XYZ file of C-alpha atoms in Angstrom:
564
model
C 57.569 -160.539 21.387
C 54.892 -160.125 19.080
C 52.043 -157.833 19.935
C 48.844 -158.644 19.254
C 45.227 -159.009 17.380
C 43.494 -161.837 18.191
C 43.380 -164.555 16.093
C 40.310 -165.926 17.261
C 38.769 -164.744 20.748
C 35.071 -164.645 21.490
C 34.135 -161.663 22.638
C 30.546 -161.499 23.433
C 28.548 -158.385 24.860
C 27.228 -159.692 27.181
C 30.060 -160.661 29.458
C 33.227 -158.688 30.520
C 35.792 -159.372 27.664
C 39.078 -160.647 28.803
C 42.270 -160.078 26.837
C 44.274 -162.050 25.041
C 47.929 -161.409 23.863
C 48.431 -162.879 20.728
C 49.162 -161.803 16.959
C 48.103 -160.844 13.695
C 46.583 -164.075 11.927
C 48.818 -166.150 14.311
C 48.330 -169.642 13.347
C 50.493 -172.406 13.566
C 53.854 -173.960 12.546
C 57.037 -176.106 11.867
C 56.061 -178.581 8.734
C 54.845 -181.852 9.299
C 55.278 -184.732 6.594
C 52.146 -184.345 3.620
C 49.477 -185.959 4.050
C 48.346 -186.209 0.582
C 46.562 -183.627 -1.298
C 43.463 -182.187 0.564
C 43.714 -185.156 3.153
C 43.917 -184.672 7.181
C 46.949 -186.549 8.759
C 44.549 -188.490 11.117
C 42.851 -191.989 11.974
C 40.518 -193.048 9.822
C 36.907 -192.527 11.212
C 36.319 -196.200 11.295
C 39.156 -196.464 13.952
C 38.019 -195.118 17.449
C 40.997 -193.345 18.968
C 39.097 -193.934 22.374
C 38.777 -197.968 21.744
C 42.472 -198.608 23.245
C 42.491 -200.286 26.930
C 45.171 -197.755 27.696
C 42.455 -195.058 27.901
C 39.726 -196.975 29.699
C 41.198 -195.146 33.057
C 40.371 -191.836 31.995
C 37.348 -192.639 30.070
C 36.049 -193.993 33.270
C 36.606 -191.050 35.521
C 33.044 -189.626 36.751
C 33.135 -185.767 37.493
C 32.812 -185.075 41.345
C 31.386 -181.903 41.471
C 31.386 -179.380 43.621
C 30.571 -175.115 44.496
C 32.633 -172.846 42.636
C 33.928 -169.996 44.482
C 31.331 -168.389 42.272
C 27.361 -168.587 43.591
C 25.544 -170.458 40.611
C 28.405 -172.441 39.246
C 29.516 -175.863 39.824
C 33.292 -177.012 39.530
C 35.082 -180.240 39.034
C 38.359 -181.338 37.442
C 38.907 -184.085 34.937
C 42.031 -185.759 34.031
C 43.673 -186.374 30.949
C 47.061 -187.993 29.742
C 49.525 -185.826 28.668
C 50.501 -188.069 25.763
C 47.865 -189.958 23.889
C 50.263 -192.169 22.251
C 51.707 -193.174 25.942
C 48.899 -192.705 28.252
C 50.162 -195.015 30.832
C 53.296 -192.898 31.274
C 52.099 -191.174 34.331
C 52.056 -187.650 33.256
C 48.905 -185.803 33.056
C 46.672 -182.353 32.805
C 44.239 -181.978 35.000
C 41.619 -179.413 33.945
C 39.477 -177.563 35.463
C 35.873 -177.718 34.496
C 32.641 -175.804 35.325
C 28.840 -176.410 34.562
C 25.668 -173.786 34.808
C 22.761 -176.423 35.356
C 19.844 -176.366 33.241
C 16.936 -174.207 33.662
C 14.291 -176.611 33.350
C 15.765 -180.228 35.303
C 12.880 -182.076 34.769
C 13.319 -180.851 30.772
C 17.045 -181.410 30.801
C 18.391 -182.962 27.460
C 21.743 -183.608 28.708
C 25.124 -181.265 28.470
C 26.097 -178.474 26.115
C 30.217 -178.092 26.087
C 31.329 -174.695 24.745
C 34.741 -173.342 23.683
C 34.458 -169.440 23.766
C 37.581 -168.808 21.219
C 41.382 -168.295 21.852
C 43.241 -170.191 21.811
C 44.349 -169.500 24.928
C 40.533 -168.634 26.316
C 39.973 -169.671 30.115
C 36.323 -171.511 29.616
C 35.788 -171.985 33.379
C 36.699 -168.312 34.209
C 34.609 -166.994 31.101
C 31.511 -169.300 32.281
C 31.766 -167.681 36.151
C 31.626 -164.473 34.302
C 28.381 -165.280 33.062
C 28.814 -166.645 29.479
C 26.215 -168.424 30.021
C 23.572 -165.675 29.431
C 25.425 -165.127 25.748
C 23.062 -168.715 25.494
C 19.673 -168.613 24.096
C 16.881 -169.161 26.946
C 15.725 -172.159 25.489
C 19.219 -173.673 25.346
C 20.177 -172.693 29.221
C 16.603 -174.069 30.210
C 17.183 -177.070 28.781
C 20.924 -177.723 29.154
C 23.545 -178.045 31.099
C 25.955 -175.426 29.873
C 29.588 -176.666 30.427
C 33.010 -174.858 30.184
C 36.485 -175.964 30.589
C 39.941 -174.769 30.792
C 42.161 -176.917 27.497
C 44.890 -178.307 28.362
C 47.928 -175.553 28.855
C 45.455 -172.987 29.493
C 43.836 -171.224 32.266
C 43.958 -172.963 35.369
C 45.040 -176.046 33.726
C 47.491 -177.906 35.771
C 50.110 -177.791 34.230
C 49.792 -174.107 32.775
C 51.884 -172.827 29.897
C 53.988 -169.866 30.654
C 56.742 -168.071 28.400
C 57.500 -166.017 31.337
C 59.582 -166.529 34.704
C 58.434 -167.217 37.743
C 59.006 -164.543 40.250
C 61.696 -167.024 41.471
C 63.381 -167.233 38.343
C 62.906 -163.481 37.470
C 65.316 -162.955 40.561
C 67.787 -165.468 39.457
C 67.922 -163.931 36.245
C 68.059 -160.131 37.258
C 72.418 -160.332 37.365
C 71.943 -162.098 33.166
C 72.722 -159.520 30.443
C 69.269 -158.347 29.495
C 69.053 -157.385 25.669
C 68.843 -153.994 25.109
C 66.128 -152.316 24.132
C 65.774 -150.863 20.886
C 66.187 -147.162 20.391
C 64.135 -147.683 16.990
C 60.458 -148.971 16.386
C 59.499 -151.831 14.897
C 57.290 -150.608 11.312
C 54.404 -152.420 10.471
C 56.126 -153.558 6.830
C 60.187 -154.855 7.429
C 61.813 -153.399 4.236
C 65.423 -152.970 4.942
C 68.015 -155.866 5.953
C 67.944 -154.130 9.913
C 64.566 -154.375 10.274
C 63.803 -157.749 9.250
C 66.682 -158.730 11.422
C 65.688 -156.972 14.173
C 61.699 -158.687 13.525
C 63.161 -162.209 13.344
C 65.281 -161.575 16.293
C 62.509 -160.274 18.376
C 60.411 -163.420 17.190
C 63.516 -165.631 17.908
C 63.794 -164.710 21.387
C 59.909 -164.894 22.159
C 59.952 -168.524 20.863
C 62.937 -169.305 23.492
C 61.108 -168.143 26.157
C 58.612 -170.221 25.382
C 61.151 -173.261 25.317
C 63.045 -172.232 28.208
C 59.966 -172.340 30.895
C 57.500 -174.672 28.973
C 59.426 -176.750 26.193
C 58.004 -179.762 27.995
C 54.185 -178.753 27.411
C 55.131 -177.361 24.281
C 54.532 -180.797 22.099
C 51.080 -181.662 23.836
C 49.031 -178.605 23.812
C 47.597 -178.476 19.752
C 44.517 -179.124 18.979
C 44.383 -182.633 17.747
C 44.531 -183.230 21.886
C 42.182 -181.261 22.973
C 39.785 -182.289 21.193
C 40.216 -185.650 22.356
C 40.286 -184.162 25.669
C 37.038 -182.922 24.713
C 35.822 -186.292 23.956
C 36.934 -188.190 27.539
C 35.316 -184.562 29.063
C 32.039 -186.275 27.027
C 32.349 -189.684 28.830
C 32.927 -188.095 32.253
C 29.347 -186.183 31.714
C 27.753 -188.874 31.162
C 26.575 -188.032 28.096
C 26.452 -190.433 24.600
C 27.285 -187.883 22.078
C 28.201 -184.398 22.215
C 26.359 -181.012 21.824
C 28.924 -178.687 21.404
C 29.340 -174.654 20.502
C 32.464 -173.179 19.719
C 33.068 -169.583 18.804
C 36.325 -168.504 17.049
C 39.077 -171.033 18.179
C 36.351 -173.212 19.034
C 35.334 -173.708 15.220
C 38.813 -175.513 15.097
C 38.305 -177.611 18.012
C 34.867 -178.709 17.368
C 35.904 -179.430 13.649
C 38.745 -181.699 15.083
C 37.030 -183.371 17.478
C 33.781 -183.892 14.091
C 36.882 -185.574 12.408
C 38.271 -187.642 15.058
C 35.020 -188.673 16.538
C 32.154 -188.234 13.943
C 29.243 -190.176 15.100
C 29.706 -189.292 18.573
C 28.930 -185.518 17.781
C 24.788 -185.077 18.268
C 24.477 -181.692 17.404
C 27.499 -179.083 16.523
C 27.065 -175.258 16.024
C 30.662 -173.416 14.595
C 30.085 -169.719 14.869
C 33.242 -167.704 13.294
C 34.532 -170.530 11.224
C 38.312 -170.722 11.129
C 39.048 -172.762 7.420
C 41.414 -175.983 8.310
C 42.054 -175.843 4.432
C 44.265 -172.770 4.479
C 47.967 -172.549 4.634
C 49.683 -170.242 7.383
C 50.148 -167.414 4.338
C 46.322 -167.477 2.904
C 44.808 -167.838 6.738
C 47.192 -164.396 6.938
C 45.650 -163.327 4.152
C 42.215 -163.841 4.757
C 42.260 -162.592 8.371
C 44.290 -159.218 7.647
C 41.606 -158.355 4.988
C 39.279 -159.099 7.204
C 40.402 -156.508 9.942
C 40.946 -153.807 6.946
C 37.591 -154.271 5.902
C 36.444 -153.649 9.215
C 38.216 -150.955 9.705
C 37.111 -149.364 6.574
C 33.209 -150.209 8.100
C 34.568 -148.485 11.405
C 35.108 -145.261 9.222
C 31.799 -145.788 7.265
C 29.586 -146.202 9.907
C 31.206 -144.747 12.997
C 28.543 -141.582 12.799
C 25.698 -144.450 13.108
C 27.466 -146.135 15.713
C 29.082 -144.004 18.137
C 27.612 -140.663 16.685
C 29.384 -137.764 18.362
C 32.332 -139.500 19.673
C 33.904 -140.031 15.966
C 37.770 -138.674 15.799
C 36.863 -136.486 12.561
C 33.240 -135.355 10.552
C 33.571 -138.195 7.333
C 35.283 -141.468 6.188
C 37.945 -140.072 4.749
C 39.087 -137.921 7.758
C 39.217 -140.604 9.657
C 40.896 -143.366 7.147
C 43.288 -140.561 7.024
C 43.641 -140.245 11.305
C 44.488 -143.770 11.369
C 46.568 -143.691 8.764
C 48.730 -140.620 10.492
C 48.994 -141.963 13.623
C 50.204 -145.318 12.156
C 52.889 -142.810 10.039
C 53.248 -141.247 12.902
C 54.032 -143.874 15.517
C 56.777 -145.859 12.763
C 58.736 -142.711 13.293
C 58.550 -142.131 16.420
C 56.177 -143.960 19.482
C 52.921 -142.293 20.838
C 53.343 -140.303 23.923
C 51.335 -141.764 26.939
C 51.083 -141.032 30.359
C 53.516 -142.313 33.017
C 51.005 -144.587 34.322
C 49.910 -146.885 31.274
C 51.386 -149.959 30.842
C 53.287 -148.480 27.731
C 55.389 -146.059 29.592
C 58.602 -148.431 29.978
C 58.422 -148.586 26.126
C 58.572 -145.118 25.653
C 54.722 -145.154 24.025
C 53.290 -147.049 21.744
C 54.843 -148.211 18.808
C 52.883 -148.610 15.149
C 52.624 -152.200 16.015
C 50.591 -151.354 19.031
C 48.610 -149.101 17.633
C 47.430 -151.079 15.082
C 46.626 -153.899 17.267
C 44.476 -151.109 19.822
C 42.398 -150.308 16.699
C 41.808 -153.690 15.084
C 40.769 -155.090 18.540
C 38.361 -152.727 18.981
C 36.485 -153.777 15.706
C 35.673 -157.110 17.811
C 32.224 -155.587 18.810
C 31.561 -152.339 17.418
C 28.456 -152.026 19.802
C 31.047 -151.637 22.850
C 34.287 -150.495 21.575
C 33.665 -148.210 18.946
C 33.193 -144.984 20.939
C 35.690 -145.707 23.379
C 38.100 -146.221 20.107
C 36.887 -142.459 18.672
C 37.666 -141.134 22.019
C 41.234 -142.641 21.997
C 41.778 -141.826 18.546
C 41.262 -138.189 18.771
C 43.164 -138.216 21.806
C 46.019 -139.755 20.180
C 46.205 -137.587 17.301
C 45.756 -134.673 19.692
C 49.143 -135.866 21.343
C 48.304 -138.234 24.147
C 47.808 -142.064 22.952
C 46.884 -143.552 27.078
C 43.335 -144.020 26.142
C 44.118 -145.854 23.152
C 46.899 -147.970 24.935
C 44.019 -148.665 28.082
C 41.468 -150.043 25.390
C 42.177 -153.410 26.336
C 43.314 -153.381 29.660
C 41.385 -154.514 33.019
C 41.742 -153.917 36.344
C 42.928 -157.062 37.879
C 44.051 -157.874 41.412
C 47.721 -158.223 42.886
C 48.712 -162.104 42.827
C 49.508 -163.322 46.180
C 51.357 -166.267 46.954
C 47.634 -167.863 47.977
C 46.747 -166.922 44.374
C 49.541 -169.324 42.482
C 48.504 -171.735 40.642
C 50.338 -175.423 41.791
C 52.069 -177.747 40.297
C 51.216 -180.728 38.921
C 53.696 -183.719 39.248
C 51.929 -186.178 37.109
C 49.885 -188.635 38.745
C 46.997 -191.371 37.364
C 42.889 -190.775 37.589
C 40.674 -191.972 39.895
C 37.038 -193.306 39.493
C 36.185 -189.865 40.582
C 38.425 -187.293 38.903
C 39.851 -185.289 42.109
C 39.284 -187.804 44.559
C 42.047 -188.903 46.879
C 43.576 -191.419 44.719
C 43.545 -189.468 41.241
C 44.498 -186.259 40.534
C 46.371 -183.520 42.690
C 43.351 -181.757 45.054
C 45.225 -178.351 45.214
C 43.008 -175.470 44.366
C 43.258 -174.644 40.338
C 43.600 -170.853 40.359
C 43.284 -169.351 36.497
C 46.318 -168.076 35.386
C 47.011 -165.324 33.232
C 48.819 -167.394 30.151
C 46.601 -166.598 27.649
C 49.565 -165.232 25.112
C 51.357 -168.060 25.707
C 48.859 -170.479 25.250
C 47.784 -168.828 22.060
C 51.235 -168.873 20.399
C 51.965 -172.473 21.577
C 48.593 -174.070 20.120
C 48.478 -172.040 16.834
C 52.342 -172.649 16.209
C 51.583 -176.195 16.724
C 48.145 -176.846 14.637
C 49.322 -175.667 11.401
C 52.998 -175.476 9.325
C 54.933 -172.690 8.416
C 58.637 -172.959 6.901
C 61.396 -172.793 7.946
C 63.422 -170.722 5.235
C 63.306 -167.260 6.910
C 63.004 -166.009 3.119
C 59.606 -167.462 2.376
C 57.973 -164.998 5.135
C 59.949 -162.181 3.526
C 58.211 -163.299 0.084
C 54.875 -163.384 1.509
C 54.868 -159.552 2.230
C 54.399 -157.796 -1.087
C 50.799 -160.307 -1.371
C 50.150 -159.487 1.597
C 50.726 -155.694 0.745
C 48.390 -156.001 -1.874
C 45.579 -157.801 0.003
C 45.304 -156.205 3.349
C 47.711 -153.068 3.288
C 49.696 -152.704 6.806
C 47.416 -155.137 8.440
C 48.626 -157.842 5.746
C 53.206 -156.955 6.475
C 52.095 -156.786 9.980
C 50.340 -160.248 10.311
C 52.794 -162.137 8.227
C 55.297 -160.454 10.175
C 53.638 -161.848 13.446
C 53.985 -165.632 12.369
C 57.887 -165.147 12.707
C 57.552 -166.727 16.145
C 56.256 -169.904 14.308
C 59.084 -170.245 11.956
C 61.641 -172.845 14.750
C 58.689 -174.417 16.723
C 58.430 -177.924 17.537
C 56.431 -179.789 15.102
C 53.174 -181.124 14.314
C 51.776 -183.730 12.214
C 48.463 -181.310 10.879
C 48.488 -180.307 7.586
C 45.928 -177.889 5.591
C 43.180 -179.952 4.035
C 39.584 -180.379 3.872
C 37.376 -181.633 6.458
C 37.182 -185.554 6.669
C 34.310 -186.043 8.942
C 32.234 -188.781 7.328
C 29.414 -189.712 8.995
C 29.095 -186.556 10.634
C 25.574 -185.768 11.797
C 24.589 -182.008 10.281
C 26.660 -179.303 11.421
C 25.512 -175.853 11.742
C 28.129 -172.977 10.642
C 27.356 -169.198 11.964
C 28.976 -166.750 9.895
C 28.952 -163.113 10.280
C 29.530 -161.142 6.999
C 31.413 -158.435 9.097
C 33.457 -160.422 10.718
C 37.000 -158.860 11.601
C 38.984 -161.810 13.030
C 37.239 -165.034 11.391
C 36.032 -163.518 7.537
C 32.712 -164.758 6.128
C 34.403 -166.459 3.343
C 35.727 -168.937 6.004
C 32.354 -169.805 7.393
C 31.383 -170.458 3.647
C 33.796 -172.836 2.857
C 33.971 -174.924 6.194
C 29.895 -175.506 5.783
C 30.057 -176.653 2.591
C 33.065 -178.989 3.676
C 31.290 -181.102 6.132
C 28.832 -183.610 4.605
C 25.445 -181.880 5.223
C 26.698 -178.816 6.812
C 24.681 -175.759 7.053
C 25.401 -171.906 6.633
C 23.212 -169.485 8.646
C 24.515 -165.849 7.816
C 24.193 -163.052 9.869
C 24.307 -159.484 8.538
C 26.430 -157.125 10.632
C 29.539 -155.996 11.663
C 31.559 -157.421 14.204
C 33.300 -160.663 15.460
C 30.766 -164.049 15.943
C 26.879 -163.844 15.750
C 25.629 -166.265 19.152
C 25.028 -164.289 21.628
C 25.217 -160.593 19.978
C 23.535 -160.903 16.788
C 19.624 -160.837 18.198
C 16.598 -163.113 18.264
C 17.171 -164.424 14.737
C 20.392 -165.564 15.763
C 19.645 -166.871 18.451
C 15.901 -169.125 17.443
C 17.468 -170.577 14.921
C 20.279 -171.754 16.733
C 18.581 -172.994 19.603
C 16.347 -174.579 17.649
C 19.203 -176.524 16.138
C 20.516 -177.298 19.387
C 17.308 -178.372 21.146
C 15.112 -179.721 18.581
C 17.444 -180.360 15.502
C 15.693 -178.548 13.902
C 17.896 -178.199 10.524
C 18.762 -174.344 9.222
C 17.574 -173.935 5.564
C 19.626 -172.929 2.623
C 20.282 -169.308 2.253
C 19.039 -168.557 5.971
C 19.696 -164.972 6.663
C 19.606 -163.352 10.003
């Protein structure tokens, strides 16, 4: 199984970050047929995929809504088909959705949807941890601020998993388990055994995902959710959509721009993900984006997290990382017998690149913590750095499963008694899952095992270790089922101004990215923020935060060049 750093997860400062399991510029996969040069494989604008009488039964569904189990919060479910091109077949997600109301009701514009990154990200669970307050004031006063969980994800129902069930686990205990490997796994696969081992590992994590979800597998990209996100607009009422998306959410807000351009009122992108890159340059682009950051980490770690830094100047601690990385290829990390890396004997180079590129997500949190576990690491004991990530979560009980779904139509209301299921949607922690099924979906990558192994020494050259490791993460990618997206440039005409965030720091989602997808939508605008660190909404201060609220309230447009 691939370990991870994220592709694309908001992480904002002001909430509790949750973790996601996924890889190294993990995008998508399996090649779908071309498009034509620089073209997207979908309707044309003029044709509304929402028009056909097969929908009208989910486009009619009104939201019933009721407490959340968290005081502040509203919850409903809406209901979606499974299959767009057979909506009538009876299968279905139903997802859970959640709504902060505005501030000012008698001021209220209408409803503001956000997607806070992934994919994989829980929007529900993420809004009853108070994403909200990542908002502006003036947006929450006048808004509705709406979350929901995409289909696959979360508390969706169904969820993906690439895991058993504790059920199956048992049934599966007396199977021969594969061994594990006396070796580690190094960052950059040079020899015959090691890329066999790598493509094996990768192998195996894919059939997991076919052997408990291969149903879901087909119906969870992008392309659906955003016209998920587009029924989700009917049920609230609302004309056109004001939308944020951070990360992951650049990519659904861009699809849903293309599949439903006049419908969007106002759109903000923040961490721009680049729909015109192949799986190898969005590699590319994202492992120099964590090196870079990394390289800041050792620049400015005295200005940041002053006394805590693992050695006295840049170059002592390039050179820290750099050993323990050496370090952990030959051999893993020692930890103690409580962290979750015991059973592997430590943590591998692979992990220990991920702990320290995940930590470059907001420097204004993590960065201490990270000079603490370094030092600790190179003094001999690597738990800290393994616990960077981690959260203390409650035991599952059987109350706290999340149910089945068997299908079933909508109903005027969506959860009434004749629409969808009325069991409790409890979150479920698929985030990995979700994240490797959606990005191995949205985007090709080949099929000839050798064109990976030719992408390494570019990689090499562009991002170091981060660049073998993340090309090395999109083996999973290589046998999964197939989508019909291919790389191009954004057809959204008719679009009304978009407004692209981009933060020239930016680990995950580089500030290149954020360039380009602005100037591909007709009459999009840049605002740039100067700093360090992954997104700008919500963690990048008042000038961040006027101008996009002005955007989002008043339309007010963002002028060339704007700085923050």
């Amino acid at each position: 199984m691939n370990h991870p750093v994220r592709r694309s997860v908001r992480r904002p400062a002001l909430v509790t970050a949750w973790a996601l399991a996924c890889s190294v510029a993990l995008t998508s996969c399996t090649a779908g047929p071309a498009a034509g040069p620089g073209r997207a494989t979908t309707a044309p604008a003029s044709a509304d995929p929402a028009s056909r009488p097969d929908l009208k039964p989910f486009y009619g569904q009104r939201l019933r809504w009721t407490d959340c189990d968290t005081e502040g919060y509203a919850c409903a479910r809406l209901t979606v088909p499974r299959d767009y091109d057979d909506p009538g077949n009876g299968e279905t997600f139903v997802l859970p959705v959640a709504r902060a109301e505005a501030g000012k009701p008698d001021r209220r514009i209408g409803s503001l949807v956000y997607n806070p990154g992934g994919p994989g990200a829980a929007g529900v669970q993420s809004l009853e941890e108070g994403m909200d307050e990542a908002f502006g004031r003036a947006a929450r006063d006048r808004f509705d601020i709406v979350a929901f969980d995409p289909r696959g994800v979360g508390a969706s129902v169904p969820a993906l998993t690439c895991t058993a069930s504790d059920d199956e686990a048992e049934g599966e205990e007396d199977a021969t388990e594969p061994s594990v490997s006396e070796g580690v796994a190094p960052l950059h696969p040079r020899t015959e055994e090691e890329r066999t081992a790598a493509d094996e590992g990768a192998r195996a994590a894919a059939e997991d995902c076919e052997r408990h979800s291969g149903g879901l597998l087909r119906h969870v990209g992008t392309q659906d959710a955003a016209r998920d996100l587009d029924v989700l607009r009917a049920a609230l009422g609302e004309r056109e959509l004001t939308y944020l998306g951070w990360s992951y959410g650049t990519s659904l807000g861009t699809a849903y721009a293309e599949l439903f351009p006049r419908r969007v009122r106002a759109m903000v992108l923040d961490g721009a993900i680049d729909p015109s890159l192949d799986w190898s340059q969005r590699v590319l682009s994202q492992s120099a984006g964590f090196r870079r950051s990394v390289d800041d980490y050792a620049d400015h770690c005295a200005e940041v997290a002053g006394d805590s830094c693992p050695a006295d100047s840049p170059d002592a601690i390039r050179a820290l990382i750099e050993r323990l990385y050496t370090r952990a290829e030959r051999e893993p990390l020692p930890v103690s017998e409580d962290s979750s890396y015991a059973e592997y004997g430590g943590m591998d180079a692979t992990a220990v690149l991920d702990a320290v590129s995940m930590a470059m997500y907001t420097p204004e949190d993590q960065w201490e913590p990270l000079s603490r576990a370094l030092a600790a690491a190179d003094a001999g004991d690597a738990t800290a750095l393994g616990a960077l990530d981690e959260e203390e979560e409650p035991a599952p009980t059987e109350e706290d499963s999340a149910p089945e779904n068997t299908g079933g139509g909508t109903g005027e209301e969506s959860g009434d008694e004749d629409g969808a299921a009325t069991e409790d949607l409890t979150p479920v922690d698929n985030e990995g899952a979700a994240l490797t099924a959606v990005n191995c979906l949205d985007v090709p990558h080949p099929r000839d095992l050798d064109a990976f192994w030719d992408a390494l020494p570019r990689a090499e050259k562009a991002a170091g270790v981060y660049g073998t490791a993340g090309v090395t993460a999109e083996l999973t990618c290589r046998g999964w089922p197939s989508g019909d997206r291919t790389p191009h440039r954004v057809d959204a005409d008719g679009v009304a101004p978009v407004l692209v965030v981009g933060t020239t720091g930016d680990p995950s989602t580089p500030y290149e990215e954020a360039v380009s997808l602005a100037d591909q939508f007709p009459g999009g605008m840049l605002l740039t923020y100067e700093g360090m660190g992954h997104t700008a909404y919500g963690r990048g201060g008042a000038c961040v935060t006027e101008k996009v609220d002005a955007y989002l309230v008043g339309l007010k447009p963002v002028r060339p060049d704007a700085t923050c």
